[in-house]
XYZ file of C-alpha atoms in Angstrom:
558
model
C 26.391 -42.842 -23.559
C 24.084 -42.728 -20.733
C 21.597 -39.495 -19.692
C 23.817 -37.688 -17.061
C 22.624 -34.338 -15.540
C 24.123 -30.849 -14.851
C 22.759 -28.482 -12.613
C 23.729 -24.961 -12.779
C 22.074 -22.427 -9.708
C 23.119 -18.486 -10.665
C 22.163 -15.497 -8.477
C 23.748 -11.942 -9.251
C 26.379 -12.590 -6.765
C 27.391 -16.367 -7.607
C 27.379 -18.732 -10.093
C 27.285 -22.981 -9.477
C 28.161 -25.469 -11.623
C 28.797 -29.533 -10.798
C 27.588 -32.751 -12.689
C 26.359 -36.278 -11.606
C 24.886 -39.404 -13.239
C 21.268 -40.714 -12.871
C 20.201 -40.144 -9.385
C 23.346 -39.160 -8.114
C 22.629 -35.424 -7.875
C 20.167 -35.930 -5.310
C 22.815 -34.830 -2.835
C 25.245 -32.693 -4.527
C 28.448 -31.566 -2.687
C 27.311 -28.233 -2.787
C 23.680 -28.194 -3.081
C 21.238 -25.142 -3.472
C 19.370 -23.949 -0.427
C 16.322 -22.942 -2.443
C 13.559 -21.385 0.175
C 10.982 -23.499 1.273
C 8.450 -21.489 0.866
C 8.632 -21.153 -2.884
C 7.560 -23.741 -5.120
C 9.953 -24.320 -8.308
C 7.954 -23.810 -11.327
C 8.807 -25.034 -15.009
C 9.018 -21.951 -17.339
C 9.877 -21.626 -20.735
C 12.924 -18.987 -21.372
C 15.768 -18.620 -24.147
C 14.865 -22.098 -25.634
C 15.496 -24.501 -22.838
C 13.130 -25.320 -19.475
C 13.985 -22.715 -16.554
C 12.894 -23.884 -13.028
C 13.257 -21.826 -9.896
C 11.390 -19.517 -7.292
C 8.880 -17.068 -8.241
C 11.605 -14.356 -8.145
C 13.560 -15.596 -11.553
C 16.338 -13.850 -9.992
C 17.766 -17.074 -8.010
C 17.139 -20.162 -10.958
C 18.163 -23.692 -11.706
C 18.813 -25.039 -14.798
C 18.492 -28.623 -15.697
C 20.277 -30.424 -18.638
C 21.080 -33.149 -20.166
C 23.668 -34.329 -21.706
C 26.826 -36.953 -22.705
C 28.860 -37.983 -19.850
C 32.010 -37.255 -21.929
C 30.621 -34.299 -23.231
C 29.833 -32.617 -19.686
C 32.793 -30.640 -19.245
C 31.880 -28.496 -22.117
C 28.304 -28.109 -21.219
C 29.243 -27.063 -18.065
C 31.548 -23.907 -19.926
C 28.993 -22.819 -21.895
C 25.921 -22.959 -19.689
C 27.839 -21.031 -17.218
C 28.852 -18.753 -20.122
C 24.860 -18.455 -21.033
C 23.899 -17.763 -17.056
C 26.482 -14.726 -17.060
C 25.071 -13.451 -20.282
C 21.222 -13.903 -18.655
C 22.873 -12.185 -15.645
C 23.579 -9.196 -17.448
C 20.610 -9.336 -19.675
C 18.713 -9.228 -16.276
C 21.071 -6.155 -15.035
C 20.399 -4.206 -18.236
C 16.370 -5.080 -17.778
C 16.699 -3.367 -13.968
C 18.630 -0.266 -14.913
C 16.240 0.564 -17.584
C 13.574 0.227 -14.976
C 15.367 2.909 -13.134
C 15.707 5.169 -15.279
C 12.650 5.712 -15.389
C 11.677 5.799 -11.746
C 9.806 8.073 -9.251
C 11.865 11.014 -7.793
C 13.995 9.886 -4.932
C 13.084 8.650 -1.476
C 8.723 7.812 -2.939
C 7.437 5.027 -1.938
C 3.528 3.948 -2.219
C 1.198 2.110 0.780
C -0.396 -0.737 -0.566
C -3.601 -1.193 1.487
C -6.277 -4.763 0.895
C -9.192 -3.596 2.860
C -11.206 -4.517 -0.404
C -13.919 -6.496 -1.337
C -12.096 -7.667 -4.526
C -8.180 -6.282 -4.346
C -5.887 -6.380 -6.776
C -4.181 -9.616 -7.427
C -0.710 -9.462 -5.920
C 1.251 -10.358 -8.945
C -0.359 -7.390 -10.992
C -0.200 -4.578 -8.577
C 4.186 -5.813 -8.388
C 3.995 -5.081 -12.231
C 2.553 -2.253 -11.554
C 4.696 -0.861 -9.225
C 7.837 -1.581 -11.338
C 6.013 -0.223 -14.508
C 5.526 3.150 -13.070
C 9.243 3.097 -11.278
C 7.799 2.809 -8.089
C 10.869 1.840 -6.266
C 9.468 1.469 -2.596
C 6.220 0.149 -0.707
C 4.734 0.336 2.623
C 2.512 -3.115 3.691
C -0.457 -2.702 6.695
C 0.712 -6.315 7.773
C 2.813 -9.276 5.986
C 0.537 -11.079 3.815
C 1.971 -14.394 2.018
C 0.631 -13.483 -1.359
C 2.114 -9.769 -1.343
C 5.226 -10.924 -0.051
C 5.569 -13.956 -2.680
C 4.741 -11.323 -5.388
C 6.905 -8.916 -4.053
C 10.101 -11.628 -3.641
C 12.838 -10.728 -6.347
C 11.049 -7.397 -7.698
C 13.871 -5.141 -5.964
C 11.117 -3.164 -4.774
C 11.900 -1.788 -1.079
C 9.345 -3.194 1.611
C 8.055 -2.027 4.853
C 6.067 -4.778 6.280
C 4.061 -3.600 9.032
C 2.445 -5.515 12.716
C -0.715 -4.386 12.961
C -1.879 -2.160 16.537
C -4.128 -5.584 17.278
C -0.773 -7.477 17.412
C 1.136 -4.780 19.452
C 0.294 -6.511 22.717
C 1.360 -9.709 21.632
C 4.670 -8.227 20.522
C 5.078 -6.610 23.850
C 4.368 -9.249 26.331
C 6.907 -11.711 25.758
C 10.435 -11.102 24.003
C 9.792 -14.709 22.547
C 6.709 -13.818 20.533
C 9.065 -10.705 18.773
C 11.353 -13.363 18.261
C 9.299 -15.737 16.124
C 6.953 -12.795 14.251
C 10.771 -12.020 13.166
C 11.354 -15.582 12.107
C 8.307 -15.760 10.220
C 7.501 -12.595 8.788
C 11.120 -11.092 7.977
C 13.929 -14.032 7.951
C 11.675 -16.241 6.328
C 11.378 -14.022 2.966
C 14.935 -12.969 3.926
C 17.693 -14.379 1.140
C 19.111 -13.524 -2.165
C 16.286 -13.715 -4.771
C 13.669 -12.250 -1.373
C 12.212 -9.806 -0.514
C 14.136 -6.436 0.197
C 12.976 -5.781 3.424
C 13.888 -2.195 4.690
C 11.516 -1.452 7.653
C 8.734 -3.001 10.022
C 6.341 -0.476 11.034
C 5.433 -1.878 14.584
C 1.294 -0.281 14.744
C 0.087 2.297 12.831
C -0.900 5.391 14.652
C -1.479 3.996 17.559
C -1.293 7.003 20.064
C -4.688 8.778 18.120
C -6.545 10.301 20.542
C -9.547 8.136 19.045
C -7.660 5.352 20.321
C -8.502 6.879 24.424
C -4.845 5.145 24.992
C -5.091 1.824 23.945
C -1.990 1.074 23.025
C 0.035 4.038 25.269
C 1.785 1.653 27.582
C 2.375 -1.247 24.974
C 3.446 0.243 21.780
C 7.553 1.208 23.183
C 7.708 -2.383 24.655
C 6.454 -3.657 21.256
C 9.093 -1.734 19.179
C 12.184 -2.371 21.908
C 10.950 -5.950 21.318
C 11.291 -6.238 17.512
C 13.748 -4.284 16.907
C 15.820 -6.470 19.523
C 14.789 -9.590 17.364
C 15.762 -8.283 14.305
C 19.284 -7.807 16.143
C 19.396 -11.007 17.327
C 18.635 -12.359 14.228
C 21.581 -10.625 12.923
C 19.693 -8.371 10.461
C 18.964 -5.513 12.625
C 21.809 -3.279 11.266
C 19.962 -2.868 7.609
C 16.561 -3.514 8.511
C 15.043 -1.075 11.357
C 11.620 -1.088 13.507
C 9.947 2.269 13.569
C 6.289 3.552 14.429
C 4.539 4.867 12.294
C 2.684 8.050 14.080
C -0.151 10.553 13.297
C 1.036 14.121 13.432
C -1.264 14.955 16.373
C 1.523 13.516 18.626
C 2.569 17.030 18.450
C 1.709 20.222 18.107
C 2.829 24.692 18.519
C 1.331 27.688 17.203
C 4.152 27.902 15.066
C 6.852 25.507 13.503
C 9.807 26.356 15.436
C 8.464 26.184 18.829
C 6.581 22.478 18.263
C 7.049 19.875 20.924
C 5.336 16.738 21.607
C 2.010 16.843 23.540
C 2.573 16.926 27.119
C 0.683 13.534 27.664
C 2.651 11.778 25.583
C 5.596 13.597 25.791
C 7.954 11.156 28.145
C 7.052 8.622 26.146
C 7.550 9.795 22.735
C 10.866 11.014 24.388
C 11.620 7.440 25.288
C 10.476 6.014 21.739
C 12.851 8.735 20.390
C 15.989 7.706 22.437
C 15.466 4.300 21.100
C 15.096 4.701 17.937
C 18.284 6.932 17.632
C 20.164 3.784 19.456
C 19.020 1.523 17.144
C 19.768 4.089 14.168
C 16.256 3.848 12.978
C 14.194 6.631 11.302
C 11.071 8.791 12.770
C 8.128 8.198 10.716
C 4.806 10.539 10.748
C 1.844 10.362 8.773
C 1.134 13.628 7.623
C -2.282 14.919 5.944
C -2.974 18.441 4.605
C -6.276 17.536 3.065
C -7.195 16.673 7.112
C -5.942 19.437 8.363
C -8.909 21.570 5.903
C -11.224 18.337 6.669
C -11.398 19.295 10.333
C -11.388 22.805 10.278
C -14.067 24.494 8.161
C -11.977 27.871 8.378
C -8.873 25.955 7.101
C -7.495 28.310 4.184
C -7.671 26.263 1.282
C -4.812 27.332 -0.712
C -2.345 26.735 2.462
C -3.300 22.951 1.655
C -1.631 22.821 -1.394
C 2.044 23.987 -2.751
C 0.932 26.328 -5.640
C 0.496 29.402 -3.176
C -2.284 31.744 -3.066
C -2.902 31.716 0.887
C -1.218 34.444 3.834
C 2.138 32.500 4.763
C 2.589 31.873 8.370
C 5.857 34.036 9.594
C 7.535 32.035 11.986
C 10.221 34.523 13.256
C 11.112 36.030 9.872
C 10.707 32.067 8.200
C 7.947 32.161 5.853
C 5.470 28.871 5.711
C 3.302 29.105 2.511
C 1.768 25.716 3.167
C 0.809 23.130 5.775
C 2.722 20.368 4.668
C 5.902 22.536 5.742
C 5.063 23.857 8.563
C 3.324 19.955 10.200
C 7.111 18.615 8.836
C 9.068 21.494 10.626
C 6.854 21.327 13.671
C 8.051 17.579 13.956
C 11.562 18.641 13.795
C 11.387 21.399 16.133
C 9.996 18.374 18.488
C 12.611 16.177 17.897
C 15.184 19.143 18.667
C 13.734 19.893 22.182
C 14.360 16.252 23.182
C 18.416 15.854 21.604
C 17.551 14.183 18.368
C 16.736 17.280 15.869
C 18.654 15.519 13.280
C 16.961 11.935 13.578
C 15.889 10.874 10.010
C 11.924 11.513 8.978
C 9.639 9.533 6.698
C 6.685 10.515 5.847
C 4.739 7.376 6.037
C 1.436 8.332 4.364
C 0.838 11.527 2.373
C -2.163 12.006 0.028
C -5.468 13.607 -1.218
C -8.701 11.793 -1.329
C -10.922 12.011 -4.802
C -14.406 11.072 -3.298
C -16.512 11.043 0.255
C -16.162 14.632 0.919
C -16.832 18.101 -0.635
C -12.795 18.726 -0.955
C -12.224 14.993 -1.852
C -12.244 15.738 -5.081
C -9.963 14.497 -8.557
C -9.151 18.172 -9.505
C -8.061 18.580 -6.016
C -5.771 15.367 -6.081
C -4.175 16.555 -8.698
C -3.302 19.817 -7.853
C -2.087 18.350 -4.657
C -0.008 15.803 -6.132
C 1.331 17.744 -9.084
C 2.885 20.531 -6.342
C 4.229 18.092 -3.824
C 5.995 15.959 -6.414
C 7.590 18.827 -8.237
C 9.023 19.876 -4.541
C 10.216 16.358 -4.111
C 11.822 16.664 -7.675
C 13.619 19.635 -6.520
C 14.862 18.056 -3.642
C 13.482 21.467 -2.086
C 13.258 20.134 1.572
C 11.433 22.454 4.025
C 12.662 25.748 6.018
C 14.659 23.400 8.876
C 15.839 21.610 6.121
C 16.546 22.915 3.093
C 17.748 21.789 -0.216
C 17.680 17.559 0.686
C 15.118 14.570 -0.129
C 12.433 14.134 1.702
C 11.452 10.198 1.862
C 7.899 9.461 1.659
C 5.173 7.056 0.618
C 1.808 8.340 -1.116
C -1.619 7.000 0.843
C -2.504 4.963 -1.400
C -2.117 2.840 -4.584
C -5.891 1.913 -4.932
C -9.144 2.707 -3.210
C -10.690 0.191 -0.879
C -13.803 -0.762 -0.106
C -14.070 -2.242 3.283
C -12.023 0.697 5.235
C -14.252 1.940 8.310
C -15.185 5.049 6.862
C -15.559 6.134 11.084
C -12.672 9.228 10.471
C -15.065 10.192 7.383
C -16.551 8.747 3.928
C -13.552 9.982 2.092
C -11.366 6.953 3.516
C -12.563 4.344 1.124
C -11.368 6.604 -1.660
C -7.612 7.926 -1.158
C -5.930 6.013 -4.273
C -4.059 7.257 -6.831
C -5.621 4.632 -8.857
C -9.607 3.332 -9.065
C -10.242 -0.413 -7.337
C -9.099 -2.002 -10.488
C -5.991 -0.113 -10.860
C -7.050 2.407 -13.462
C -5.629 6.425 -13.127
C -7.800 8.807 -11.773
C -6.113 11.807 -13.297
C -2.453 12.851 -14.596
C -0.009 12.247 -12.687
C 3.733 12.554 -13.273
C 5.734 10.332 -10.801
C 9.132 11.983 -12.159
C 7.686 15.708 -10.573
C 8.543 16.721 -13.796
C 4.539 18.202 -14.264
C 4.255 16.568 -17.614
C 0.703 15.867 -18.550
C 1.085 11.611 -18.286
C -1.025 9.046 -16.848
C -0.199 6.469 -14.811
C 0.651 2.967 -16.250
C -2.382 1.097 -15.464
C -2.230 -2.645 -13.614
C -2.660 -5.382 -16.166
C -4.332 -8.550 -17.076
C -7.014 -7.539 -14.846
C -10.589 -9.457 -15.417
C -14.148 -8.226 -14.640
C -17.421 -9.710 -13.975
C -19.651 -9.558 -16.436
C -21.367 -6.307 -17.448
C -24.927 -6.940 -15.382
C -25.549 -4.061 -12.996
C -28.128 -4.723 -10.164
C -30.837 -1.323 -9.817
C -34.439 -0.898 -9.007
C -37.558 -2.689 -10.120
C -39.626 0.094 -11.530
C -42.665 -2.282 -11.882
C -42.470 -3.436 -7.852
C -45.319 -2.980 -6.121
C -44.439 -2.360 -2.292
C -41.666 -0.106 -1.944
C -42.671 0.221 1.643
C -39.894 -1.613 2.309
C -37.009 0.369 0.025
C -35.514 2.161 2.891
C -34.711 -1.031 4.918
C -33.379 -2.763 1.905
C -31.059 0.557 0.606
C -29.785 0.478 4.863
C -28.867 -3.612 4.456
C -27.143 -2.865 0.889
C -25.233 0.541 2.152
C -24.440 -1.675 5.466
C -22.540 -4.731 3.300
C -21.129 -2.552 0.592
C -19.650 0.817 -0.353
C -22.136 3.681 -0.933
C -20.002 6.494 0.312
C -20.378 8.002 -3.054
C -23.653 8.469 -2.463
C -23.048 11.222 0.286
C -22.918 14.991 0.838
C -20.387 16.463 -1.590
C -19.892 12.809 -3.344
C -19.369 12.145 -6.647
C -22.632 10.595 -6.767
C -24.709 12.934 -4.677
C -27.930 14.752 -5.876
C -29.438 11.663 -7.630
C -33.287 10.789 -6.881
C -34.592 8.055 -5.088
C -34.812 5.523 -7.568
C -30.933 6.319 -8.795
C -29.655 6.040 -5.201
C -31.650 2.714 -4.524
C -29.559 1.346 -7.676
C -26.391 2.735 -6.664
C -26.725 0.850 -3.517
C -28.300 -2.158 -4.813
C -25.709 -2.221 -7.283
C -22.834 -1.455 -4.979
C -24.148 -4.771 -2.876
C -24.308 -6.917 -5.781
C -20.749 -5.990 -7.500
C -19.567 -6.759 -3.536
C -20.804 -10.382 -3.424
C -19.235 -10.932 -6.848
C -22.610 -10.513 -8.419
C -24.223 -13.585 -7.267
C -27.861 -13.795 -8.138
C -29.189 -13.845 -4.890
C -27.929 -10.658 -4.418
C -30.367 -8.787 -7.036
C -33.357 -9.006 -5.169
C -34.173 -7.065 -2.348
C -37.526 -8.356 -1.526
C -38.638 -7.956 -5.157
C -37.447 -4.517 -5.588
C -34.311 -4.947 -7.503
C -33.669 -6.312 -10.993
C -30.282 -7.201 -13.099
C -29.508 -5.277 -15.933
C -27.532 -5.407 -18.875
C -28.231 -1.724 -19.863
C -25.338 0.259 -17.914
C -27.186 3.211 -15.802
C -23.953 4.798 -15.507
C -24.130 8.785 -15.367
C -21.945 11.942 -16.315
C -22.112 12.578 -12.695
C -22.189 8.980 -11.344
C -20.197 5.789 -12.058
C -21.851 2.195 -11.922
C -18.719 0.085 -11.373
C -19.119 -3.590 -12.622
C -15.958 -5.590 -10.078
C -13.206 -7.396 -10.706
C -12.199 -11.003 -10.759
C -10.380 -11.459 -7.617
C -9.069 -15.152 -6.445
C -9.216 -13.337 -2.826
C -12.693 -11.575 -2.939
C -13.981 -10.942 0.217
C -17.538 -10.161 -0.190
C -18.764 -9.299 3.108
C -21.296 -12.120 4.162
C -24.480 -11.038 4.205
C -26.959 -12.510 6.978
C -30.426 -12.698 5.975
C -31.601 -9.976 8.716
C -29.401 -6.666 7.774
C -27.864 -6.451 11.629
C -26.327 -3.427 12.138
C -28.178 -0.912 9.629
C -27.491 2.769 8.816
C -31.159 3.836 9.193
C -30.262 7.826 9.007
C -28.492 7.473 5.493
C -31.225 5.491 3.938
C -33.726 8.274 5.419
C -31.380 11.048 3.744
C -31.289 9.517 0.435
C -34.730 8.618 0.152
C -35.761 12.727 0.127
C -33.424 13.456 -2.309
């Protein structure tokens, strides 16, 4: 007898099997191309040690056992792979049966000071059948989470990157190499889409990235080719909807500064077989226009349709859609694939950013997408979109408005907002919340009462609101119409949460204090942060820097 090993590797497409003595399995006639990027890990399963990648899906097996006795091993560990196989495939249908409606996806922003960790916001994903989601970039830690989940993935380049990707073939090459191939293998990640920029032709932009973003996505999507993966896994470019525009659906067209260019984008991506993909935002389109009609925002009716040639519009998501396909029409392509990359409502940082409104919002468009009701140019099919967003985030520029911090469908620790039925069914069900999620301790950070000066208060309020999130505090916020002393410890707090509630950061030239007493309101939420083995807290120089002297002014006279 002498300790002889068998290695069995199974995947849901193949199954391994070969033996060796001692050290003679280091090189294996057939051995197991595991990725290098993933680390083996021992885990306990069914009774015996199971090593392999994160994913579980691709695993290795290690036994021991008689040399005469190995022929039999080999029969029955293959026989207990198949039945782990299937065990596996019953685990993923039930997780689709109870999935979103078809086509929704969700964008998974990280501009926080504490996000989510990775692992938690996969399991949250699968847990509320949340089949599809759109990355801002290609982060390692998302990715490894996301490796083996069977979740779909648009990984994005972000618009800083764009002229990198467009100045040299080479560069598109290796981004490609690196940030698709590399997580690209049975057991990976399920890479659908790159989203090369993200809006990049906004008019807020004054053409930044006009003569760069077309060379960017011929680039990449050339790569992908090359690499031999373009024919499943397309470029597109994400765009805003204000790349075009008509009085009326049927006549839209893109805007005549733009409009060779989008023409040429167009072309391309019909080549390449690739989809059209538009960010589209009702709750903007009332945002920007205080004569907006309210009820057109939403699904539920209740506003004047727009007649469109006999065609009947009863809200603005149908008529932004159609005016995109009326666009696409005038150029040759009116039957080149749309997704809607983001589409959402904002709960806070604005008088209509509100949680009733959310709802209302989501509970309409999801029962359309249930129905697979399409819109007037195309009726009766799917319409494949991603929600903006999964959680709120802290550290967004709030420069298009306070409300951008604030567009998840779940709080910064993955909590529901409000009810929300993924299936568009309209039943009355929350979201399943992330797990294993830690918090700091409960110590909030709000104002001394007993300090003396408070000359200084409205210096120390800008410096907080400058380094952390007070956006609730604002006109029409969710924390708006406190007094002096209750805004001063919103911000104070907000700063101390921020830099993970370090004790420094409850001072403020004597005028703050930590408490243990939370000074949470009806109207107003004190939020105590999360653990997070990627906090960011935004560093905080001892001089404030750039300071937002007007909003400490306002909330010092209220």
């Amino acid at each position: 007898w002498r300790a002889s090993y068998l290695w069995l590797v199974s995947s849901f497409s193949e199954l391994y099997c070969w033996c060796g003595c001692g050290q003679s399995v280091k090189n294996p006639q057939n051995p197991v191309k595991f990725h290098p990027e993933f680390v083996p890990e021992i885990h306990p399963f069914l009774g015996f040690d199971l090593c392999g990648i994160e994913s579980s899906i691709q695993s290795r097996w290690v036994f021991t056992a008689p040399i005469g006795d190995l022929a039999e091993v080999c029969v029955r560990v293959v026989a207990m792979a198949r039945l782990v196989v299937v065990i596996v495939a019953v685990a993923m249908a039930a997780w689709w049966a109870v999935a979103a409606v078809e086509g929704l996806g969700i964008n998974w922003g990280t501009q926080a000071t504490h996000p989510l960790p990775p692992k938690a916001v996969v399991q949250l994903l699968k847990d509320n059948g949340i089949a599809k989601v759109k990355l801002f970039d290609t982060d390692f830690a998302a990715m490894s989470a996301l490796a083996g989940s069977g979740v779909e993935v648009m990984v994005a380049i972000p618009n800083k990157d764009l002229a990198t990707m467009a100045s040299d073939y080479g560069n598109a090459k290796d981004w490609v190499k690196k940030n698709v191939k590399r997580f690209d293998f049975d057991g990976g990640v399920t890479i659908k889409y790159v989203a090369v920029g993200n809006e990049p032709f906004l008019k807020a932009y004054n053409g930044s990235f006009i003569n760069i973003t077309l060379p960017a996505l011929q680039n990449v999507q050339n790569a992908l080719n090359d690499a031999g993966i373009g024919d499943r896994i397309k470029a597109t470019v994400p765009l805003n909807a204000d790349v075009y525009e008509s009085t009326v659906p049927s006549a839209g067209r893109f805007r005549p500064e733009i409009a060779g260019l989008m023409t040429d984008i167009v072309k391309f991506l019909a080549k390449n077989n690739a989809p059209f993909t538009v960010n589209i935002y009702p709750f903007l389109s009332l945002y920007l226009d205080e004569h907006f009609p309210i009820n057109f925002a939403f699904f539920d009716g209740g506003s004047t349709p727009v007649n469109d040639g006999g065609i009947m519009y009863t809200n603005v998501f149908d008529a932004n859609f159609d005016t995109l396909v009326a666009a696409l029409k005038a150029v040759g392509h009116g039957d080149m694939p749309i997704i809607v990359g983001e589409v959402g409502w904002p709960t806070d940082g604005d008088k209509n950013a509100r949680v009733d409104l959310a709802q209302r919002f989501y509970a309409g468009l999801l029962k359309r997408l249930a129905a697979n009701v399409g819109t007037p140019a195309r009726p009766n099919q799917y319409i494949e979109m991603y929600l903006f967003g999964l959680v709120d985030e802290d550290m967004k520029s709030v420069a298009p408005g306070s409300f951008e911090r604030h567009w998840g469908v779940l709080r910064y620790d993955g909590q529901p907002k409000f009810a929300m039925d993924l299936a568009g069914q309209g039943r009355n069900t929350m979201l399943v919340p992330a797990k294993g999620i830690e918090y700091l301790p409960k110590t909030w950070c709000v104002i001394n009462t007993n300090a003396k000066d408070v000359s200084k208060l409205g210096d120390n309020i800008n410096f907080a609101c400058t380094y952390a999130d007070c956006t609730p505090l604002g006109f029409g916020s969710s924390c708006n119409g406190m007094d002096t002393n209750g805004n001063a410890s919103y911000a104070f707090n907000a700063y101390f949460q921020a830099q993970s509630q370090k004790e420094e950061a409850c001072n403020f030239q004597g005028l703050a204090v930590p408490t243990e007493t939370d000074p949470t309101t009806a109207q107003c939420n004190f939020t105590i942060q999360i653990k997070s083995s990627a906090a960011a807290a935004a560093a905080a120089p001892v001089a404030a820097g750039v300071v937002v002297a007007a909003l400490a002014q306002l909330l010092l006279l209220w």
